[in-house]
PDB file of C-alpha atoms in Angstrom:
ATOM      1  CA  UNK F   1     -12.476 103.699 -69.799  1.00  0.00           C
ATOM      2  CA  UNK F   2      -9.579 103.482 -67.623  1.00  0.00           C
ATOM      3  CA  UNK F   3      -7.628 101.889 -70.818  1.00  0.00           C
ATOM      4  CA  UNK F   4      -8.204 104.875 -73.030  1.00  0.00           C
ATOM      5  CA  UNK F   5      -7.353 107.566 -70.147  1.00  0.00           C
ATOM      6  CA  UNK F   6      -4.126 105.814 -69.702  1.00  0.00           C
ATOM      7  CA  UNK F   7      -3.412 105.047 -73.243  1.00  0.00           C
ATOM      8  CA  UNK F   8      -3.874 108.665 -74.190  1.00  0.00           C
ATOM      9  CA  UNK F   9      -2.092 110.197 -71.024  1.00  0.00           C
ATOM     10  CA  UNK F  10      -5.228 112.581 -70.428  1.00  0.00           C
ATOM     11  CA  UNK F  11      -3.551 113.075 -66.819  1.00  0.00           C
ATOM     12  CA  UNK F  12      -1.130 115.288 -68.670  1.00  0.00           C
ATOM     13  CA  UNK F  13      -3.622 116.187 -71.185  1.00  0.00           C
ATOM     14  CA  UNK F  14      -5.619 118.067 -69.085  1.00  0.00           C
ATOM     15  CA  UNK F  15      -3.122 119.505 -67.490  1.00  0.00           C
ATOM     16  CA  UNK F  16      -1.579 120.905 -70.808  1.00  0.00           C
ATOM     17  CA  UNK F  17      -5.389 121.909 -71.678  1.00  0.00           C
ATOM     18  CA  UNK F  18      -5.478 123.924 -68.572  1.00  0.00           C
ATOM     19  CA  UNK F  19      -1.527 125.555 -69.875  1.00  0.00           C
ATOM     20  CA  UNK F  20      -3.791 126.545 -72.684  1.00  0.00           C
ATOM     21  CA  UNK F  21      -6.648 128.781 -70.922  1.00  0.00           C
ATOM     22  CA  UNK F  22      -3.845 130.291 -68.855  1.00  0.00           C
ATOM     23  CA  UNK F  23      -2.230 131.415 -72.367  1.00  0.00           C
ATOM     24  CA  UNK F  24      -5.459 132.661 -73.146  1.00  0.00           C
ATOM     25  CA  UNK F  25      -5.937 134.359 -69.848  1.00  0.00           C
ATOM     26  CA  UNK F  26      -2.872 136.101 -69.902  1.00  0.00           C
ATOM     27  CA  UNK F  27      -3.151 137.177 -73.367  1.00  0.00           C
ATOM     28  CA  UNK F  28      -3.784 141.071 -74.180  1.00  0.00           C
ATOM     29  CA  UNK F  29      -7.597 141.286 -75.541  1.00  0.00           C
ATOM     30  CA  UNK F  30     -11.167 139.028 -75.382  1.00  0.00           C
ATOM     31  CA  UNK F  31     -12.450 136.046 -76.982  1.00  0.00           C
ATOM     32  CA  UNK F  32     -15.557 134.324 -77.446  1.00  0.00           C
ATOM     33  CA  UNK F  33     -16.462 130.900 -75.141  1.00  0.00           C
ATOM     34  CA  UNK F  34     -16.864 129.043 -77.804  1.00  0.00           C
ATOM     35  CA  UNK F  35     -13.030 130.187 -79.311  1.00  0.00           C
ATOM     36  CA  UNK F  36     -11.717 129.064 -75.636  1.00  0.00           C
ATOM     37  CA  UNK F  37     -13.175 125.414 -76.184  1.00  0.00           C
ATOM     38  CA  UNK F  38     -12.052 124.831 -79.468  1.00  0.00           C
ATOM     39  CA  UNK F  39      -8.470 126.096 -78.492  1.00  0.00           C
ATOM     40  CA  UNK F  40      -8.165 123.779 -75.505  1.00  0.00           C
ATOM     41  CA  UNK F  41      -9.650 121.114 -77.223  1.00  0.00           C
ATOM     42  CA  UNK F  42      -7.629 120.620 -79.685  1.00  0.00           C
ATOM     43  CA  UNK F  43      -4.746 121.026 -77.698  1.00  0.00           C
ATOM     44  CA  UNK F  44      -6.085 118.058 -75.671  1.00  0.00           C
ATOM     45  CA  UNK F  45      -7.028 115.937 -78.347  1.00  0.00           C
ATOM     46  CA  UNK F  46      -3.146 116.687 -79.990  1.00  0.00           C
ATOM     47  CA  UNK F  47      -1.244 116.174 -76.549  1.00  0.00           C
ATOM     48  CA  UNK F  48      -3.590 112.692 -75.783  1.00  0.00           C
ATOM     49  CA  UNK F  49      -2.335 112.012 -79.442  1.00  0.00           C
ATOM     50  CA  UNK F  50       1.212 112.231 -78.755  1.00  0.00           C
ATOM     51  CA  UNK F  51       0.885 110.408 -75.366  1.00  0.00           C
ATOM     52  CA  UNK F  52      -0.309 107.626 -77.127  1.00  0.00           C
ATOM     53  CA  UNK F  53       2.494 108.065 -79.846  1.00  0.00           C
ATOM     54  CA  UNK F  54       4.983 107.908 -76.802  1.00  0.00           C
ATOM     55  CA  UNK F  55       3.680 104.896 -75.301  1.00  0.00           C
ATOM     56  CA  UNK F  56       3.466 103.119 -79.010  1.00  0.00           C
ATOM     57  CA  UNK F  57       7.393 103.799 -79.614  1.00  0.00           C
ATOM     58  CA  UNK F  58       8.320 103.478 -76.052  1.00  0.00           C
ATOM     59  CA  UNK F  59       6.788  99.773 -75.608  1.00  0.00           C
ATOM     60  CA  UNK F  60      10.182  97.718 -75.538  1.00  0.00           C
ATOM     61  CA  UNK F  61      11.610 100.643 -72.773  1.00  0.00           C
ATOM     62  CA  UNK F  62       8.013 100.405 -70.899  1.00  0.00           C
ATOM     63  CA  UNK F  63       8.804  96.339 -70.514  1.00  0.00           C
ATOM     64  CA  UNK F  64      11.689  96.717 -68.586  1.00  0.00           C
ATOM     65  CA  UNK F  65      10.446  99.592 -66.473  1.00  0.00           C
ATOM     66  CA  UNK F  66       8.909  98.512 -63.116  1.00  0.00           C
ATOM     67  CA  UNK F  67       6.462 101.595 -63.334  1.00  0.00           C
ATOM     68  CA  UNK F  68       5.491 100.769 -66.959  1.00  0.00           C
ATOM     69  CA  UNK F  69       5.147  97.381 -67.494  1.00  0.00           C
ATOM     70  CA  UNK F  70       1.514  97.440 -66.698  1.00  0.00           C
ATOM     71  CA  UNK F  71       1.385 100.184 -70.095  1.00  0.00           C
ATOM     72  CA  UNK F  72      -1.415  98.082 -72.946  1.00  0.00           C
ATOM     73  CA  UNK F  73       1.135  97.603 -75.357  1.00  0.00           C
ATOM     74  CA  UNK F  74       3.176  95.958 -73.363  1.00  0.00           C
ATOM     75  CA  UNK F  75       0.912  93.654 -71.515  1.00  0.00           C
ATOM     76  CA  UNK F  76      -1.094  92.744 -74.589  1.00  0.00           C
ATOM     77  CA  UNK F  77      -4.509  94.355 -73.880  1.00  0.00           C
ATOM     78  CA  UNK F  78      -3.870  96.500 -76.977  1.00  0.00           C
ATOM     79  CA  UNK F  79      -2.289  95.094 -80.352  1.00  0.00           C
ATOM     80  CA  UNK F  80       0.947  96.923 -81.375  1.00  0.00           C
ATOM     81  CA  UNK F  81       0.166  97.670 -84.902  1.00  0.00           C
ATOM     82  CA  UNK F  82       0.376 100.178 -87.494  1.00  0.00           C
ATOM     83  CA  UNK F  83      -3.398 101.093 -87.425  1.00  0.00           C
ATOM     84  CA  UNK F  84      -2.601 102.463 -83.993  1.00  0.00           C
ATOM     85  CA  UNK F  85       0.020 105.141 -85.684  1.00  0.00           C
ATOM     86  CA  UNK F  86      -2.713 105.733 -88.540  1.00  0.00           C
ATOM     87  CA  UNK F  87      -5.244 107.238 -85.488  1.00  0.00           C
ATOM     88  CA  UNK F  88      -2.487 109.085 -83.824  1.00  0.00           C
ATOM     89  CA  UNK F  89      -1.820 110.724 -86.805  1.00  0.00           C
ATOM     90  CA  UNK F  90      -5.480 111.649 -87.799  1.00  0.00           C
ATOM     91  CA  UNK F  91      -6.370 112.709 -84.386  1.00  0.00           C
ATOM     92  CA  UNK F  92      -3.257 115.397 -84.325  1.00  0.00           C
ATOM     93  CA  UNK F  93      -3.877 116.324 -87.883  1.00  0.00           C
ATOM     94  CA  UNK F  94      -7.882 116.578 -86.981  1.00  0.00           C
ATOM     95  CA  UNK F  95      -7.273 118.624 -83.316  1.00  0.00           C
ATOM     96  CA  UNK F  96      -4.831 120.870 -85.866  1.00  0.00           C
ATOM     97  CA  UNK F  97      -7.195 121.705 -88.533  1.00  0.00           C
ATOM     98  CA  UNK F  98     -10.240 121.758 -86.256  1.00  0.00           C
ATOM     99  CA  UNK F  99      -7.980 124.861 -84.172  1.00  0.00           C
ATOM    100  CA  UNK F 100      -6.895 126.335 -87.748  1.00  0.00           C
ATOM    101  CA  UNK F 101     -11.019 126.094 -88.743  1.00  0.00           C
ATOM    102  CA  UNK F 102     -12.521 127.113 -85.398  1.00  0.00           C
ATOM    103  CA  UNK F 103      -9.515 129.527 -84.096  1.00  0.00           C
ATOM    104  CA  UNK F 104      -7.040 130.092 -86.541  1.00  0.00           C
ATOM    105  CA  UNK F 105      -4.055 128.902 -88.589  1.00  0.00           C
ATOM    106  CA  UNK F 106      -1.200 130.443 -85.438  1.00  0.00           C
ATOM    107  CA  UNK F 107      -2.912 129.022 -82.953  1.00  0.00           C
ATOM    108  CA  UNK F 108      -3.176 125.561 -84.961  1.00  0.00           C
ATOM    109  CA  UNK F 109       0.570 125.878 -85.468  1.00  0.00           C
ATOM    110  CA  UNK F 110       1.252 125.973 -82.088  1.00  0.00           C
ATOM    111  CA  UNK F 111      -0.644 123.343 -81.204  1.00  0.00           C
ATOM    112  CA  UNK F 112       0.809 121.496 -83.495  1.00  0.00           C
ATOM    113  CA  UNK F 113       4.476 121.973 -82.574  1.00  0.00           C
ATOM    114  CA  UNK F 114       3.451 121.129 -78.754  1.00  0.00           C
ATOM    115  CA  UNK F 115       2.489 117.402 -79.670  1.00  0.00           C
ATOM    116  CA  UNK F 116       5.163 117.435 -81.939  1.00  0.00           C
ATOM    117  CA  UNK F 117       7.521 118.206 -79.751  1.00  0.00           C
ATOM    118  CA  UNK F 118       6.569 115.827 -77.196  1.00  0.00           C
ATOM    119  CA  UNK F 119       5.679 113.015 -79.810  1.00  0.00           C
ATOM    120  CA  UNK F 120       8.409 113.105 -81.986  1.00  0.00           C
ATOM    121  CA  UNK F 121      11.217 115.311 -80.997  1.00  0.00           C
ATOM    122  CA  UNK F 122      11.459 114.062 -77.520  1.00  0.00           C
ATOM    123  CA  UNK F 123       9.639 110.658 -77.704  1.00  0.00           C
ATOM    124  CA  UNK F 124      11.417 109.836 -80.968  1.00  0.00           C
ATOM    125  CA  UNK F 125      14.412 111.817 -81.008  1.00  0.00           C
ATOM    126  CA  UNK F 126      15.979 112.457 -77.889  1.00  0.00           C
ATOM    127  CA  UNK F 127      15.128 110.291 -75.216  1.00  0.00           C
ATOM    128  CA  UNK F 128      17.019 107.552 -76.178  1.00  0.00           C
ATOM    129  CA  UNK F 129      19.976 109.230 -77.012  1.00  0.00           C
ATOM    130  CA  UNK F 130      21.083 112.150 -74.747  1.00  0.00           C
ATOM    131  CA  UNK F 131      20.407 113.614 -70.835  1.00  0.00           C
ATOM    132  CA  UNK F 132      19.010 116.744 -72.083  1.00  0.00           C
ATOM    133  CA  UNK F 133      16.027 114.988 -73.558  1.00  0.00           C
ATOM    134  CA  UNK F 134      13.380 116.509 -71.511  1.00  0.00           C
ATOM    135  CA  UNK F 135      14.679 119.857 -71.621  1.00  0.00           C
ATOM    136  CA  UNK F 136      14.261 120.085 -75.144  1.00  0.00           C
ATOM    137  CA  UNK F 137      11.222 118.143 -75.024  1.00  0.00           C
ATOM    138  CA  UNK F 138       9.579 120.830 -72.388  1.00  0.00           C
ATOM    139  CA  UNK F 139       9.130 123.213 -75.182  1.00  0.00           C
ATOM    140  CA  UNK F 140       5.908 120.939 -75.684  1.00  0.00           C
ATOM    141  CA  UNK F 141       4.191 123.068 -72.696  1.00  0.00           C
ATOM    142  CA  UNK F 142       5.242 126.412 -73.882  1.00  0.00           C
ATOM    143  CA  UNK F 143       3.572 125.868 -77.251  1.00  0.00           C
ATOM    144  CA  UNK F 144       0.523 125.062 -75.294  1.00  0.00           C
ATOM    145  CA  UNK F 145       0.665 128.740 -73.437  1.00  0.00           C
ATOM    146  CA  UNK F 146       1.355 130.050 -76.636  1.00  0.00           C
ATOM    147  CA  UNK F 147      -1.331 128.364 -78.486  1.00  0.00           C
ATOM    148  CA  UNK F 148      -4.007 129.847 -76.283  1.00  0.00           C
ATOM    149  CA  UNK F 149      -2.618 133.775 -76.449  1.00  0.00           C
ATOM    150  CA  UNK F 150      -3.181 133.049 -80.323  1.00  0.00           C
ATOM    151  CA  UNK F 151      -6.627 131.934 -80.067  1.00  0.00           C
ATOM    152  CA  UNK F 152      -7.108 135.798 -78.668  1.00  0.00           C
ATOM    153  CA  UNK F 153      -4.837 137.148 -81.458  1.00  0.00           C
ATOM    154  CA  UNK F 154      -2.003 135.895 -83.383  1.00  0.00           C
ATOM    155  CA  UNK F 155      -0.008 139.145 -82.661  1.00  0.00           C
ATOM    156  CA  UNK F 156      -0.817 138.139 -78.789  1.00  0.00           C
ATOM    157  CA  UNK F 157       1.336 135.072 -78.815  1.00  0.00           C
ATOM    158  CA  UNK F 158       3.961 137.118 -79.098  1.00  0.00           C
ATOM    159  CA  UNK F 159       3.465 139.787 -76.431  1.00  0.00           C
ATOM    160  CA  UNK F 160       5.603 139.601 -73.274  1.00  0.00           C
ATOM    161  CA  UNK F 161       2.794 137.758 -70.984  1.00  0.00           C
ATOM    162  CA  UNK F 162       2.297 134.477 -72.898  1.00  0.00           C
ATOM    163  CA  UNK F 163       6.276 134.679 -73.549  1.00  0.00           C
ATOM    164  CA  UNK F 164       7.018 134.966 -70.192  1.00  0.00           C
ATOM    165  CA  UNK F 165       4.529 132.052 -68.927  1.00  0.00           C
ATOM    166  CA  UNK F 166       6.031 129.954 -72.277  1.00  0.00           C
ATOM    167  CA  UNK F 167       9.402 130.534 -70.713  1.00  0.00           C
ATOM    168  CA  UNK F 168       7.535 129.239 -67.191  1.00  0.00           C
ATOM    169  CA  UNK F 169       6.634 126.233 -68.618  1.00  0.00           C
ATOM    170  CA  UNK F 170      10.322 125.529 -70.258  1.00  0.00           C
ATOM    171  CA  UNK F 171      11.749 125.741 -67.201  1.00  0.00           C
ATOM    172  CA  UNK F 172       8.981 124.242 -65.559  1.00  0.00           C
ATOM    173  CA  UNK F 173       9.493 120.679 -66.971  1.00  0.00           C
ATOM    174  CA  UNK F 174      13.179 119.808 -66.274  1.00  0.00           C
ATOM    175  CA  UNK F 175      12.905 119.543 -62.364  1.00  0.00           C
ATOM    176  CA  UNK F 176       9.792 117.952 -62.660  1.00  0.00           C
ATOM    177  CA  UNK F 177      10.794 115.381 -64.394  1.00  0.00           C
ATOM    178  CA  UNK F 178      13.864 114.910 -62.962  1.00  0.00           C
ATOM    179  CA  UNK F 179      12.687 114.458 -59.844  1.00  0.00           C
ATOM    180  CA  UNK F 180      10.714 111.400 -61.083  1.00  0.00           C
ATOM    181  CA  UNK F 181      13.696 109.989 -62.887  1.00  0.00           C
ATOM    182  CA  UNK F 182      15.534 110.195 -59.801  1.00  0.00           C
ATOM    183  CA  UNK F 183      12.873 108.261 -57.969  1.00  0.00           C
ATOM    184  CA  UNK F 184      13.171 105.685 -60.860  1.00  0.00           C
ATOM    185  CA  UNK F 185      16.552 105.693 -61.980  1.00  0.00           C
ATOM    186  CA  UNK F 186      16.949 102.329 -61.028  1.00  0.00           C
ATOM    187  CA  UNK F 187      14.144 101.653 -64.016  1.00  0.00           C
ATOM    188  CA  UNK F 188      15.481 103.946 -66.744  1.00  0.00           C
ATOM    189  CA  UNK F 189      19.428 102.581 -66.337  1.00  0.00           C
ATOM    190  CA  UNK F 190      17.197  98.653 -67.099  1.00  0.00           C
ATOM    191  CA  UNK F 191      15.834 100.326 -70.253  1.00  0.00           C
ATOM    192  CA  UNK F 192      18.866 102.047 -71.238  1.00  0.00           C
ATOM    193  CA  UNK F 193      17.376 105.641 -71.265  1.00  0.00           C
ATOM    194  CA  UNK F 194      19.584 108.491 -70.400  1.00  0.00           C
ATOM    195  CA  UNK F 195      18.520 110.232 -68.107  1.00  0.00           C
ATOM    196  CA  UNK F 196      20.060 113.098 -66.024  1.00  0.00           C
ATOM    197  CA  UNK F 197      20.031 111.143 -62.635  1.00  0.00           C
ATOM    198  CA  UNK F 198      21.713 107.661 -64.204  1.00  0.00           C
ATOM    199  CA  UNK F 199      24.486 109.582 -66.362  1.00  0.00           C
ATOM    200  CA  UNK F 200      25.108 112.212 -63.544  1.00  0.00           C
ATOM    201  CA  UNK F 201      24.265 110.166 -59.860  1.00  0.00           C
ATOM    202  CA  UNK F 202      21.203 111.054 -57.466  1.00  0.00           C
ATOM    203  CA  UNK F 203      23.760 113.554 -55.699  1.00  0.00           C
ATOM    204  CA  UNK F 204      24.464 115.848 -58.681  1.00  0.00           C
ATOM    205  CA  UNK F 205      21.059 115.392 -60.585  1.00  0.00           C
ATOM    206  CA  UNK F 206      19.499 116.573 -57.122  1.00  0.00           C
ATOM    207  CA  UNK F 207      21.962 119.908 -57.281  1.00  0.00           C
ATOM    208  CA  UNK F 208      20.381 120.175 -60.852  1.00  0.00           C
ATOM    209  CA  UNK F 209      17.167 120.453 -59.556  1.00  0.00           C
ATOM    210  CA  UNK F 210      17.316 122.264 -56.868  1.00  0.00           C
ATOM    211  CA  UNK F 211      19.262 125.226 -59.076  1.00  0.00           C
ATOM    212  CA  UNK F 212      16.411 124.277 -61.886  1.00  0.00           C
ATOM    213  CA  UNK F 213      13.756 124.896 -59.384  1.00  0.00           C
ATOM    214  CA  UNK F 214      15.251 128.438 -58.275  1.00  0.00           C
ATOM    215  CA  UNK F 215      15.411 129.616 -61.926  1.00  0.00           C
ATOM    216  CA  UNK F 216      12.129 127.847 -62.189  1.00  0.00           C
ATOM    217  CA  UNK F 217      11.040 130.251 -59.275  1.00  0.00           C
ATOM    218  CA  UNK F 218      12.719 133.810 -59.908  1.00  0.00           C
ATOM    219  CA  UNK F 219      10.744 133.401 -63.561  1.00  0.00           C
ATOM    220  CA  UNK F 220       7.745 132.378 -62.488  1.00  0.00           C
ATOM    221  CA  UNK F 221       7.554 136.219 -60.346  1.00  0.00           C
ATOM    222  CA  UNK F 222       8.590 137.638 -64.013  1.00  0.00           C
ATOM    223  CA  UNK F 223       5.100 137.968 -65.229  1.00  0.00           C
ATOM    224  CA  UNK F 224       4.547 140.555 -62.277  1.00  0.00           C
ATOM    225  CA  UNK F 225       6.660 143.391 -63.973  1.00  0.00           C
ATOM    226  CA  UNK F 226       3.483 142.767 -66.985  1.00  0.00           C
ATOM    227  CA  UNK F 227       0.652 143.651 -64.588  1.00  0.00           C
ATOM    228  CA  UNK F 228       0.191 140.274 -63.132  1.00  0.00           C
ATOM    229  CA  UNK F 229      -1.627 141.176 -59.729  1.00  0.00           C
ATOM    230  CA  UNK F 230      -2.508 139.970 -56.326  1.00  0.00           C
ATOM    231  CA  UNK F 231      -3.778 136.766 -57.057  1.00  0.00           C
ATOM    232  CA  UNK F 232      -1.393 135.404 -59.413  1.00  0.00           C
ATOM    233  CA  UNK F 233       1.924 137.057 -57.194  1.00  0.00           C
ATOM    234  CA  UNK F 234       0.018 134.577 -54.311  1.00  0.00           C
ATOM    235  CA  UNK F 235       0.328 131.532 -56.208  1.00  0.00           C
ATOM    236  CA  UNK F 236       3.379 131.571 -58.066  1.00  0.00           C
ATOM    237  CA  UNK F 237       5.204 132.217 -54.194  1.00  0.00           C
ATOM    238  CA  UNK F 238       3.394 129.386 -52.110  1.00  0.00           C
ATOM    239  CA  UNK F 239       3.312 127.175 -55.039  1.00  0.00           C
ATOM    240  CA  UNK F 240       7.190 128.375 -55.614  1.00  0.00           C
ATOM    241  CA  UNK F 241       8.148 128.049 -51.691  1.00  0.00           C
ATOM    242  CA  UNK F 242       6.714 124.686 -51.777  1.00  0.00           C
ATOM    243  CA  UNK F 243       8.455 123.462 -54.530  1.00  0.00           C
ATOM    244  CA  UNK F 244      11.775 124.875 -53.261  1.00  0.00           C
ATOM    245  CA  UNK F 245      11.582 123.129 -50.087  1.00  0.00           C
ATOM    246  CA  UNK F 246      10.921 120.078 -51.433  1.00  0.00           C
ATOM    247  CA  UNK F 247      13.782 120.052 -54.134  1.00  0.00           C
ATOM    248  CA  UNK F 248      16.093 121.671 -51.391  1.00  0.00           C
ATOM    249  CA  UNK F 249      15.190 118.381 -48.896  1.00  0.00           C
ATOM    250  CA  UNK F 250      15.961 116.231 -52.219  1.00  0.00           C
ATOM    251  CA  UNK F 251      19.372 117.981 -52.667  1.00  0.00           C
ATOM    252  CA  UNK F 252      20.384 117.571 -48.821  1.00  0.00           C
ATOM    253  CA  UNK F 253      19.561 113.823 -48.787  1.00  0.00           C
ATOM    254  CA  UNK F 254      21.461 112.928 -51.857  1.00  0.00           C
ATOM    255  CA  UNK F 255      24.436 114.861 -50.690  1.00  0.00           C
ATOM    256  CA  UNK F 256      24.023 113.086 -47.408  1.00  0.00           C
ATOM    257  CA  UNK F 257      25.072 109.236 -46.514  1.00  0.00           C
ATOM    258  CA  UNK F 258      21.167 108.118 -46.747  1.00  0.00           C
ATOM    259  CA  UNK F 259      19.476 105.117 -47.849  1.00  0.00           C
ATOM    260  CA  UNK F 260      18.521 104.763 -51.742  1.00  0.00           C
ATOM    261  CA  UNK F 261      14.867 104.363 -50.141  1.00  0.00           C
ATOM    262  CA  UNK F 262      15.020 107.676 -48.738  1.00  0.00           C
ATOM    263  CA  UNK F 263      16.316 109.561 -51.441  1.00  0.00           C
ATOM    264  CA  UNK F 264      13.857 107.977 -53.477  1.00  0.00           C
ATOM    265  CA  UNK F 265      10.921 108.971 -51.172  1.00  0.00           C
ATOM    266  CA  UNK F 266      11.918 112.767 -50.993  1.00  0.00           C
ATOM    267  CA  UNK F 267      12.155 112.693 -54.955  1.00  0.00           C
ATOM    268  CA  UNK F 268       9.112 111.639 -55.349  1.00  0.00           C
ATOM    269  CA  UNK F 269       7.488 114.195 -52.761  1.00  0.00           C
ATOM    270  CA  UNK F 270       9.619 116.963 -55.138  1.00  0.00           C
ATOM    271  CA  UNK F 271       7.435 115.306 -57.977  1.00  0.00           C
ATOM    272  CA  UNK F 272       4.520 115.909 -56.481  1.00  0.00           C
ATOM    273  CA  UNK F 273       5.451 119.337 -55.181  1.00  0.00           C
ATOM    274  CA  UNK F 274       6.022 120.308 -59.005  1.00  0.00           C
ATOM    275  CA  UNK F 275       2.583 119.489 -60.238  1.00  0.00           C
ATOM    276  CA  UNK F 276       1.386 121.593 -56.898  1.00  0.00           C
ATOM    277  CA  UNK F 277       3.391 124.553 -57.773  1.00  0.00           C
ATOM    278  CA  UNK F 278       2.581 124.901 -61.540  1.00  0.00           C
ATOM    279  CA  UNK F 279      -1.544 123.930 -60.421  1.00  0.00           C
ATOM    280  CA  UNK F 280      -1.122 126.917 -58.361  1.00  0.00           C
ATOM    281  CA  UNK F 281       0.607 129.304 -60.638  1.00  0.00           C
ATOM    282  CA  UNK F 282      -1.758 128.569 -64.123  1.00  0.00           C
ATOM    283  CA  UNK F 283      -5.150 128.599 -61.415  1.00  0.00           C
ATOM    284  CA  UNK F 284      -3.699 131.503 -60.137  1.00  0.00           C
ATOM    285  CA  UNK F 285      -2.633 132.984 -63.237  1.00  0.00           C
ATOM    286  CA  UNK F 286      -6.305 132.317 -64.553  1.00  0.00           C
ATOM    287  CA  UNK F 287      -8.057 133.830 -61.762  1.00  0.00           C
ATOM    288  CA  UNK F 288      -6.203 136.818 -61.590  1.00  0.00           C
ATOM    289  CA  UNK F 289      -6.865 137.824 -65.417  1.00  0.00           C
ATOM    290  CA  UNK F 290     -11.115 136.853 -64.365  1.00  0.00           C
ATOM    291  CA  UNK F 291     -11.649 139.282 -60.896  1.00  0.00           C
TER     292      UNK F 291
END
């Protein structure tokens, strides 16, 4: 059991499964229970699709990585072969006509383009070649968001709510990750991947995420001015304030003279503080939409 949860990143699945009912939450109009399953459903049979895509294509980078050379492919517990890319296919063509069937054909777009996105246009396209790899690659989320306004309406997708929490969820993903590749930059320069912190330095990828986390912030209070309320104003500022700190603490020590160790430690606490701040702010988001 523990194979398959890791194979198909349902970590991040469900996490991009909850994106989903926040999109629906925040979408203008009602839908039936049984529309809300399907949507986030399929979007977490799609995304545990393209986590298994990623770890497929990514198995000769995952061998030289201290924090992913433990991945099945690369230890041998699963056999790297093309049957594997035959499933991954099926399951995000299945999740997308199961959403176009049971939802809609907008909302099956959507989820389409989020495992897409991660699957092929990061995973495949980017990564390897260029720092701004997961920026690009964060779109992934904001098809999620947008995904669940459609399964309320197409039309919804496009109102200013689910746009403004897709624009969330952009900006969400650079200073996340960032802050993990800064933790591990020692691993991705081994592999040869490009990321911000081992083409720019701790010190300046830091910077970067601090001043990602602040725009990260000021939009994340944007859905306010679109009759966000209480509830959802409380979230996206503790989970926001928390999140600041910590990238603010990860800036400072980088700057600073301070052991590798250190700087390493703090990263990884502004990690953690990321998947705190965006728990908060699509919990929040849902609540607010259900009192």
């Amino acid at each position: 059991m523990r194979l398959v949860f890791d194979l198909f990143k349902l970590r991040i699945g469900f996490a991009i499964a909850l994106t989903a009912l926040a999109g629906v939450a925040v979408a203008p109009g009602s839908v039936a229970g049984g529309t809300v399953l399907a949507i986030a459903a399929a979007v977490l049979v799609a995304s545990a699709a393209a986590g298994a895509l990623n770890q497929y294509v990514e198995a000769d980078i995952d061998r030289r990585m201290a924090r992913t050379r433990g991945r099945a492919f690369v230890t041998g517990r699963l056999r790297r072969h093309p049957g594997w890319l035959a499933l991954i296919a099926a399951l995000v063509f299945g999740a997308t006509a199961a959403a176009a069937w049971l939802v809609n054909p907008a909302a099956a777009l959507f989820t389409f383009l989020g495992a897409f996105f991660y699957g092929v246009v990061y995973t495949i396209w980017l990564k390897r070649r260029t720092a701004m790899n997961i920026v690009i690659g964060g779109l992934a989320g904001s098809f999620a968001v947008l995904a669940g306004a459609a399964a309320v309406s197409p039309a919804a997708a496009l109102g200013p709510l689910p746009l403004a929490f897709a624009a969330v969820l952009f900006l969400w993903t650079p200073p996340h990750f960032w802050s993990l590749a800064i933790a591990c930059r020692e691993d991705y320069a081994a592999a040869g991947v490009p990321m911000l912190p081992v083409v720019a330095g701790d010190a300046r990828a830091a910077r970067i995420v601090f001043a990602a986390a602040g725009l990260l912030v000021a939009s994340s209070l944007a859905p306010l001015a679109f009759d966000m309320g209480l509830i959802y104003g409380t979230g996206a500022a503790v989970g926001g304030a928390l999140f600041l700190r910590a990238t603010w603490r990860l800036a400072r020590l980088a700057a600073a003279d301070t052991p590798r160790a250190t700087v390493r430690s703090a990263a990884r606490s502004s990690f953690h503080a990321s998947l705190v701040q965006l728990t908060l702010l699509l919990v929040a988001a849902i609540a607010d939409r259900l009192v």
